[in-house]
Coordinates of C-alpha atoms in Angstrom, one line a residue:
Chain A
M1 CA 25.9 0.7 -29.2
G2 CA 22.8 -1.9 -29.7
R3 CA 22.4 -2.2 -25.7
S4 CA 23.0 1.8 -25.3
N5 CA 19.8 1.8 -27.6
T6 CA 18.0 -0.9 -25.3
R7 CA 18.5 1.0 -22.5
V8 CA 17.5 4.5 -23.9
I9 CA 14.2 2.8 -25.2
F10 CA 13.2 1.5 -21.8
L11 CA 14.2 4.9 -19.8
V12 CA 11.6 6.8 -22.3
A13 CA 9.3 4.5 -21.8
A14 CA 10.0 4.4 -18.1
V15 CA 9.6 8.1 -17.9
A16 CA 6.6 8.2 -20.1
L17 CA 5.0 5.8 -18.1
I18 CA 5.5 7.9 -14.8
L19 CA 4.8 11.0 -16.4
V20 CA 1.5 9.4 -17.5
L21 CA 0.7 8.2 -13.8
I22 CA 1.6 11.5 -12.5
S23 CA -0.9 13.4 -14.9
L24 CA -3.7 10.8 -13.8
G25 CA -4.2 13.2 -10.5
Q26 CA -3.5 12.7 -6.8
Y27 CA -5.3 9.8 -5.9
G28 CA -5.6 7.5 -8.9
S29 CA -4.8 4.4 -6.8
S30 CA -8.5 3.3 -7.1
S31 CA -7.5 2.3 -10.7
A32 CA -8.8 -1.1 -11.2
G33 CA -5.3 -2.2 -11.4
I34 CA -4.0 -1.5 -8.3
S35 CA -7.3 -2.2 -6.5
Y36 CA -6.2 -5.6 -7.9
V37 CA -3.0 -5.8 -6.5
R38 CA -4.6 -4.9 -3.0
E39 CA -7.0 -8.0 -3.4
G40 CA -3.9 -10.0 -4.5
Y41 CA -2.2 -9.0 -1.0
Y42 CA -5.6 -9.2 1.0
V43 CA -5.8 -13.2 -0.2
F44 CA -2.0 -13.6 0.6
E45 CA -1.8 -11.7 3.9
K46 CA -5.3 -14.1 5.3
V47 CA -3.1 -17.0 3.8
V48 CA -0.1 -16.3 5.2
T49 CA -1.2 -15.1 8.6
A50 CA -3.8 -17.9 9.0
P51 CA -1.4 -20.4 10.9
F52 CA -0.3 -17.3 13.1
T53 CA -3.4 -16.3 13.9
F54 CA -4.7 -20.1 14.6
M55 CA -1.6 -20.1 17.1
A56 CA -2.3 -16.9 18.7
N57 CA -5.9 -17.6 19.1
L58 CA -5.1 -21.6 20.7
W59 CA -3.2 -19.5 23.1
K60 CA -5.1 -17.0 24.3
D61 CA -8.3 -19.4 24.1
Y62 CA -6.7 -22.0 26.4
V63 CA -3.4 -21.7 27.6
L64 CA -4.2 -18.1 28.8
L65 CA -7.6 -19.2 30.7
V66 CA -5.5 -20.3 33.9
D67 CA -6.9 -16.6 35.5
T68 CA -10.5 -17.3 33.8
H69 CA -12.3 -18.0 37.3
R70 CA -10.9 -15.0 39.3
D71 CA -11.8 -13.3 36.5
N72 CA -15.1 -14.3 35.8
K73 CA -16.1 -13.4 39.6
Q74 CA -14.5 -10.1 39.4
L75 CA -16.4 -9.5 35.9
S76 CA -19.8 -10.7 37.7
K77 CA -19.1 -8.2 40.7
Q78 CA -18.6 -5.4 38.1
V79 CA -21.5 -6.3 36.2
A80 CA -24.0 -6.1 38.9
E81 CA -22.4 -2.7 40.0
M82 CA -22.9 -1.8 36.4
R83 CA -26.3 -3.0 36.4
V84 CA -27.1 -0.4 38.9
Q85 CA -25.6 2.4 37.0
C86 CA -27.3 1.8 34.3
M87 CA -30.6 1.8 35.7
T88 CA -29.4 5.4 37.2
L89 CA -28.2 6.3 33.9
E90 CA -31.4 5.3 32.0
E91 CA -33.1 7.7 34.6
L92 CA -30.7 10.8 33.4
R93 CA -31.3 9.6 29.9
S94 CA -35.2 9.9 29.6
E95 CA -35.2 12.9 31.8
N96 CA -33.1 14.7 29.0
E97 CA -35.0 13.4 26.7
R98 CA -37.7 15.0 28.1
L99 CA -36.3 18.5 28.7
R100 CA -35.0 18.4 24.8
A101 CA -38.6 17.7 23.8
M102 CA -39.6 20.7 25.7
L103 CA -36.9 22.9 24.5
D104 CA -38.3 21.3 21.0
F105 CA -34.0 20.8 20.2
K106 CA -33.5 19.4 17.1
D107 CA -31.4 16.3 17.4
V108 CA -28.8 16.4 14.6
H109 CA -26.5 13.5 15.9
K110 CA -28.5 10.7 14.5
A111 CA -27.5 7.3 15.2
F112 CA -24.2 6.7 13.0
K113 CA -24.6 3.6 11.0
L114 CA -21.0 2.0 11.8
Y115 CA -19.1 -0.4 9.6
P116 CA -16.7 -2.3 11.5
A117 CA -12.9 -3.0 10.1
S118 CA -9.1 -4.2 10.9
L119 CA -6.3 -2.7 9.7
L120 CA -4.3 -4.8 7.1
T121 CA -1.2 -2.7 6.4
Q122 CA 0.7 0.6 7.3
D123 CA 2.1 2.7 4.4
I124 CA 5.4 1.9 3.0
T125 CA 6.8 4.8 3.3
L126 CA 7.5 7.0 6.4
V127 CA 6.5 10.6 4.7
F128 CA 2.8 9.2 3.9
K129 CA 0.3 8.3 6.5
T130 CA -2.1 5.7 4.9
A131 CA -3.4 2.5 5.9
I132 CA -5.2 -0.2 4.1
I133 CA -8.2 -2.2 6.0
D134 CA -9.9 -5.4 5.5
R135 CA -13.2 -4.1 4.1
G136 CA -14.0 -2.8 1.0
S137 CA -17.0 -1.8 -1.2
R138 CA -18.8 -5.2 -0.5
S139 CA -18.8 -4.5 2.7
G140 CA -20.3 -0.6 2.2
F141 CA -16.9 0.9 2.4
F142 CA -16.7 3.6 -0.2
I143 CA -14.6 6.7 -1.2
N144 CA -14.5 9.5 1.1
M145 CA -16.2 7.5 3.8
P146 CA -15.2 9.0 7.1
V147 CA -13.2 6.3 9.1
V148 CA -13.3 6.6 13.3
N149 CA -12.7 4.6 16.0
P150 CA -13.6 5.2 19.8
L151 CA -11.5 8.0 20.4
G152 CA -12.2 10.0 17.3
V153 CA -11.3 10.6 13.8
V154 CA -8.8 8.4 12.1
G155 CA -8.8 9.5 8.6
R156 CA -11.3 8.6 5.2
V157 CA -11.3 6.5 2.4
I158 CA -9.4 7.0 -0.9
A159 CA -9.8 4.2 -2.7
A160 CA -11.9 1.4 -2.1
S161 CA -11.4 -2.4 -3.6
P162 CA -14.0 -5.0 -3.0
H163 CA -12.3 -6.3 0.0
T164 CA -10.3 -3.7 0.6
S165 CA -9.8 0.0 1.5
Q166 CA -7.3 2.7 1.5
V167 CA -7.7 5.3 4.4
L168 CA -5.7 8.4 4.0
L169 CA -5.2 9.0 8.0
I170 CA -5.4 12.5 9.6
T171 CA -1.9 12.8 10.1
D172 CA -0.9 12.6 6.6
P173 CA 0.3 15.8 4.8
N174 CA -2.4 15.8 2.2
S175 CA -5.2 15.5 4.7
A176 CA -7.5 18.6 5.6
I177 CA -10.6 18.3 7.4
P178 CA -12.7 21.7 8.1
A179 CA -13.1 22.0 12.1
I180 CA -14.0 24.2 14.8
I181 CA -12.9 24.7 18.4
E182 CA -15.7 23.4 20.5
S183 CA -16.2 26.1 23.3
S184 CA -15.4 29.1 21.1
R185 CA -17.1 27.7 18.0
V186 CA -13.6 29.6 16.4
K187 CA -13.5 27.6 12.6
G188 CA -10.3 26.4 10.7
I189 CA -8.9 23.3 8.4
V190 CA -7.3 20.5 10.6
K191 CA -4.2 19.6 8.5
G192 CA -1.9 16.5 8.5
T193 CA 1.9 17.7 9.1
G194 CA 3.3 13.5 8.6
S195 CA 4.0 13.4 12.0
N196 CA 1.6 13.2 15.4
I197 CA 0.8 16.6 15.6
L198 CA -2.0 18.3 13.4
S199 CA -2.0 21.7 12.5
L200 CA -5.3 24.0 13.0
E201 CA -4.8 26.6 10.0
Y202 CA -7.0 30.2 9.1
V203 CA -7.4 30.9 12.3
R204 CA -7.2 34.3 13.3
M205 CA -4.6 36.3 16.0
D206 CA -7.7 37.4 17.7
D207 CA -9.9 34.3 17.7
E208 CA -9.8 32.8 21.2
V209 CA -8.2 29.6 21.1
Q210 CA -6.6 27.9 24.8
V211 CA -4.4 25.4 25.0
G212 CA -6.7 22.1 25.5
D213 CA -9.5 23.3 23.8
C214 CA -11.2 20.3 22.3
V215 CA -11.1 20.3 17.9
I216 CA -14.3 18.6 16.7
T217 CA -15.3 18.1 13.0
S218 CA -17.7 21.2 11.9
G219 CA -19.4 19.5 9.0
L220 CA -18.8 21.3 6.4
L221 CA -17.6 20.0 2.7
G222 CA -20.2 16.8 3.6
I223 CA -17.6 14.3 4.4
F224 CA -17.4 13.8 8.4
P225 CA -20.3 14.1 10.3
K226 CA -20.3 17.5 12.8
G227 CA -19.2 16.8 16.2
L228 CA -16.4 14.0 15.7
K229 CA -13.5 14.6 17.9
I230 CA -10.2 15.2 16.4
G231 CA -8.0 16.1 18.9
Y232 CA -7.1 18.7 21.6
V233 CA -5.2 21.9 21.2
Q234 CA -1.8 21.6 22.2
E235 CA 0.1 25.1 21.4
V236 CA -0.7 28.5 20.1
R237 CA 1.8 30.3 18.8
K238 CA 1.1 34.2 17.8
D239 CA 3.3 36.0 16.0
E240 CA 2.2 39.8 15.5
R241 CA 3.6 39.8 11.7
K242 CA 1.2 37.0 10.4
I243 CA -2.5 37.0 9.9
F244 CA -3.2 34.0 11.3
A245 CA -2.0 31.9 14.8
E246 CA -0.2 28.7 14.8
V247 CA -2.4 26.2 16.3
L248 CA -0.7 23.0 16.8
V249 CA -3.3 20.3 17.7
K250 CA -2.7 16.5 19.3
P251 CA -5.1 14.0 17.6
C252 CA -7.3 12.0 20.0
V253 CA -6.4 8.8 18.1
A254 CA -2.7 7.8 18.7
M255 CA -2.5 6.6 14.7
E256 CA 0.3 4.2 15.2
K257 CA -1.7 2.0 17.8
I258 CA -5.1 1.8 15.6
E259 CA -6.3 -2.1 15.3
G260 CA -9.8 -1.6 14.8
V261 CA -11.9 1.1 13.1
F262 CA -15.4 1.9 12.1
G263 CA -16.8 3.4 8.7
I264 CA -19.5 5.7 9.1
G265 CA -22.4 4.8 6.6
R266 CA -24.3 7.5 4.0
D267 CA -26.9 8.1 6.5
V268 CA -25.9 10.7 8.6
A269 CA -26.8 14.0 9.1
I270 CA -23.6 15.8 8.1
T271 CA -24.4 19.8 7.5
D272 CA -23.5 22.5 9.6
Chain B
M1 CA 13.8 -15.9 -17.3
W2 CA 9.9 -15.9 -16.6
R3 CA 10.6 -18.4 -14.1
L4 CA 13.0 -16.0 -12.1
Q5 CA 10.6 -13.0 -12.8
T6 CA 7.8 -14.9 -11.2
S7 CA 10.0 -16.0 -8.2
L8 CA 11.2 -12.0 -7.6
F9 CA 7.3 -11.1 -7.9
G10 CA 6.4 -13.8 -5.0
I11 CA 9.4 -12.4 -3.0
L12 CA 7.9 -8.7 -3.4
F13 CA 4.5 -10.1 -1.8
V14 CA 6.7 -11.3 1.0
I15 CA 8.7 -7.6 1.0
I16 CA 5.2 -5.8 1.1
L17 CA 4.1 -8.6 4.2
M18 CA 7.2 -7.2 6.1
E19 CA 7.5 -4.1 5.4
A20 CA 3.4 -3.0 5.8
T21 CA 2.5 -5.3 8.2
V22 CA 5.2 -7.2 10.5
I23 CA 7.8 -4.5 10.9
P24 CA 4.9 -1.7 11.7
S25 CA 3.3 -4.2 14.6
I26 CA 6.7 -4.2 16.3
W27 CA 7.4 -0.5 16.1
A28 CA 5.2 1.7 14.4
P29 CA 7.3 4.4 12.9
L30 CA 9.7 1.9 11.9
R31 CA 10.0 1.5 7.9
V32 CA 12.9 -1.2 6.4
D33 CA 13.0 -0.8 2.7
F34 CA 13.8 -4.5 1.5
F35 CA 13.6 -3.5 -2.1
I36 CA 16.6 -1.6 -2.3
G37 CA 18.5 -4.9 -1.8
M38 CA 16.7 -6.5 -5.1
I39 CA 17.2 -3.2 -6.9
I40 CA 21.3 -4.1 -5.6
A41 CA 21.1 -7.7 -7.0
Q42 CA 19.2 -6.5 -10.3
I43 CA 22.1 -4.4 -10.9
I44 CA 24.6 -7.3 -10.2
Y45 CA 22.9 -10.3 -11.5
I46 CA 20.1 -9.5 -14.2
P47 CA 20.5 -8.1 -17.5
F48 CA 19.4 -4.3 -17.8
S49 CA 16.8 -5.2 -20.1
Q50 CA 15.1 -7.4 -17.7
G51 CA 15.8 -5.4 -14.2
L52 CA 14.4 -2.2 -15.6
P53 CA 10.9 -3.7 -16.3
F54 CA 11.2 -5.6 -13.3
V55 CA 11.5 -2.0 -11.3
V56 CA 8.9 -0.8 -13.1
L57 CA 6.1 -3.2 -12.5
A58 CA 7.2 -3.9 -8.8
T59 CA 7.1 -0.1 -8.1
L60 CA 3.7 -0.1 -9.4
I61 CA 2.9 -2.6 -7.4
L62 CA 4.2 -0.8 -4.3
Q63 CA 2.4 2.0 -4.9
A64 CA -0.5 0.2 -4.1
F65 CA 0.7 0.3 -0.5
S66 CA 1.3 3.8 -0.2
G67 CA -0.3 7.2 -0.1
A68 CA 2.2 8.5 -2.4
R69 CA 0.8 10.6 -5.7
L70 CA 0.4 8.0 -8.4
G71 CA 4.2 7.7 -9.8
L72 CA 6.4 8.7 -7.3
I73 CA 7.0 5.4 -5.8
P74 CA 8.1 3.9 -9.6
L75 CA 9.9 7.7 -9.9
L76 CA 11.9 7.4 -6.7
Y77 CA 12.9 3.8 -7.5
I78 CA 13.8 4.1 -11.0
A79 CA 15.9 7.2 -10.2
A80 CA 17.6 4.9 -7.7
F81 CA 18.1 1.7 -10.4
L82 CA 19.4 4.2 -12.6
A83 CA 21.9 5.6 -9.9
M84 CA 23.0 2.0 -8.9
D85 CA 23.6 1.3 -12.4
V86 CA 26.3 4.2 -12.6
I87 CA 27.6 3.7 -9.3
K88 CA 28.4 -0.1 -10.3
N89 CA 31.0 1.3 -12.6
L90 CA 32.7 3.1 -9.4
V91 CA 32.1 0.6 -6.7
Y92 CA 32.3 -3.3 -6.5
L93 CA 28.7 -4.1 -5.7
E94 CA 29.2 -7.4 -5.1
N95 CA 30.9 -6.8 -1.8
S96 CA 28.7 -7.1 1.2
Y97 CA 29.7 -4.1 3.1
S98 CA 29.1 -2.2 0.1
Q99 CA 25.9 -3.3 -0.2
M100 CA 25.1 -2.3 3.2
V101 CA 26.1 0.8 3.0
L102 CA 24.5 1.5 -0.6
G103 CA 21.2 0.1 1.1
A104 CA 21.1 2.3 4.1
C105 CA 22.4 5.8 1.8
F106 CA 19.5 4.9 -1.0
A107 CA 16.8 4.2 1.9
L108 CA 17.6 7.3 3.5
A109 CA 18.0 9.3 0.6
L110 CA 14.4 8.2 -0.9
S111 CA 12.6 8.8 2.4
L112 CA 14.4 12.5 2.3
I113 CA 13.6 13.2 -1.4
A114 CA 10.0 11.6 -0.6
A115 CA 9.7 14.2 1.9
F116 CA 11.3 17.0 0.4
L117 CA 8.6 16.7 -2.9
T118 CA 6.0 16.2 -0.6
D119 CA 6.1 18.1 2.7
I120 CA 9.5 18.3 4.4
A121 CA 7.7 19.4 7.9
A122 CA 6.6 15.8 7.5
L123 CA 10.1 14.4 8.7
E124 CA 9.5 16.4 12.0
G125 CA 9.6 13.9 15.1
T126 CA 10.5 10.8 12.6
V127 CA 14.2 11.5 12.0
F128 CA 15.5 8.8 14.5
P129 CA 13.0 6.0 13.1
M130 CA 14.0 6.9 9.9
I131 CA 17.7 7.0 10.6
V132 CA 16.8 3.3 12.6
G133 CA 15.1 2.0 9.4
A134 CA 17.7 3.0 6.9
V135 CA 20.4 0.7 9.3
F136 CA 18.2 -1.7 8.8
S137 CA 17.7 -1.4 5.2
G138 CA 21.7 -1.7 5.1
L139 CA 21.6 -4.7 6.8
V140 CA 18.7 -6.5 5.2
S141 CA 20.3 -5.4 1.8
P142 CA 23.0 -8.1 1.5
A143 CA 20.4 -11.1 2.3
M144 CA 18.3 -9.7 -0.1
V145 CA 20.8 -9.6 -2.9
Y146 CA 21.8 -13.2 -1.9
I147 CA 18.4 -14.3 -2.1
V148 CA 18.4 -12.8 -5.9
C149 CA 22.0 -14.5 -6.7
R150 CA 20.6 -17.9 -5.1
L151 CA 17.9 -17.8 -7.4
Q152 CA 19.4 -17.0 -10.6
I153 CA 22.1 -19.4 -10.0
A154 CA 19.2 -21.9 -9.6
Y155 CA 17.3 -21.2 -12.3
E156 CA 20.4 -21.0 -14.8
Q157 CA 21.5 -24.6 -13.8

């Protein structure tokens, strides 16, 4: 009887704890306790991986230098070619600037202030798509900070502790980004599906959407700067009984391959 | 008791390293659930009054490494713990094959329930890695049970 009572007490306590947690909100994972857990794991991961990193660097920096001389020659040749190309591009850039000035074109894409970070862990579940990166509030990361890589949008920060940040990837079912199709300027919301395909929603049946169209951020809501690449339209399904077309978008960034990312700082023009 | 619990939490961090860093770096969509094996071990070797608090605290730590709604991860694993507590009266849990089958089934069931509670479409394209993950979860479960068993024996002596 006593054993049974203990079980009931423990169960009631566990259920009460869960109800309290659920009532805290969807992304309460920035709470102090959970931040400390991530901080602890950050230290643990660094300590555990340090010998492996050391060995990998040793291998990479010394053992794999056999072909370096040949590579050096090739690269020197490439650098020379690039220098010539750069001179041509420099000329084109200055010409472009002159033309813009003549058209009084306002440059909305000011230089992004980028904060580099590396991937620490991925989500422990298969359903949710989040990642933890090795930079946090001390490195300038903050909640809702857009995270990108050179190919396009990766996601946004949903929790930040001093040395780590949790990033909600654009493929997560909870992710939604205001977007436009670059060529036709059709607006919609890009939502994650949990798989490697995104869904562009609220696109009307009569809107002009073609397979291969580039989808970029619209800058609405003020989280993502305007004009960042999200992906390309992969498929358009139109059903006359529905109001909106079903548009599938392939993200520019292969989420399973991301290693290095950049957070975009606050001093960026984000309005539409 | 405290030494055992401390060791178990140490193992939990190694589990997180494997689940969230090492295995995804080998194959990104693969998730192997090492924790199910620990739950089975808790049911077999640890009293309920110590097992349940460990599962609650451990799952709160696991929650920090997931984008799931706060409370969902503890909810799923506590449900698994309770289900396992019932199953122990029906199945001989000390048997390694039982542990393998239960580990695989529970890992699969937890993924499906998480998807069902969030967005079932999230499973599109991930069925194969999910099944492979469940198989591996089943395979590692007896190992996790063995580790907890050895710890428990070591601290009892």
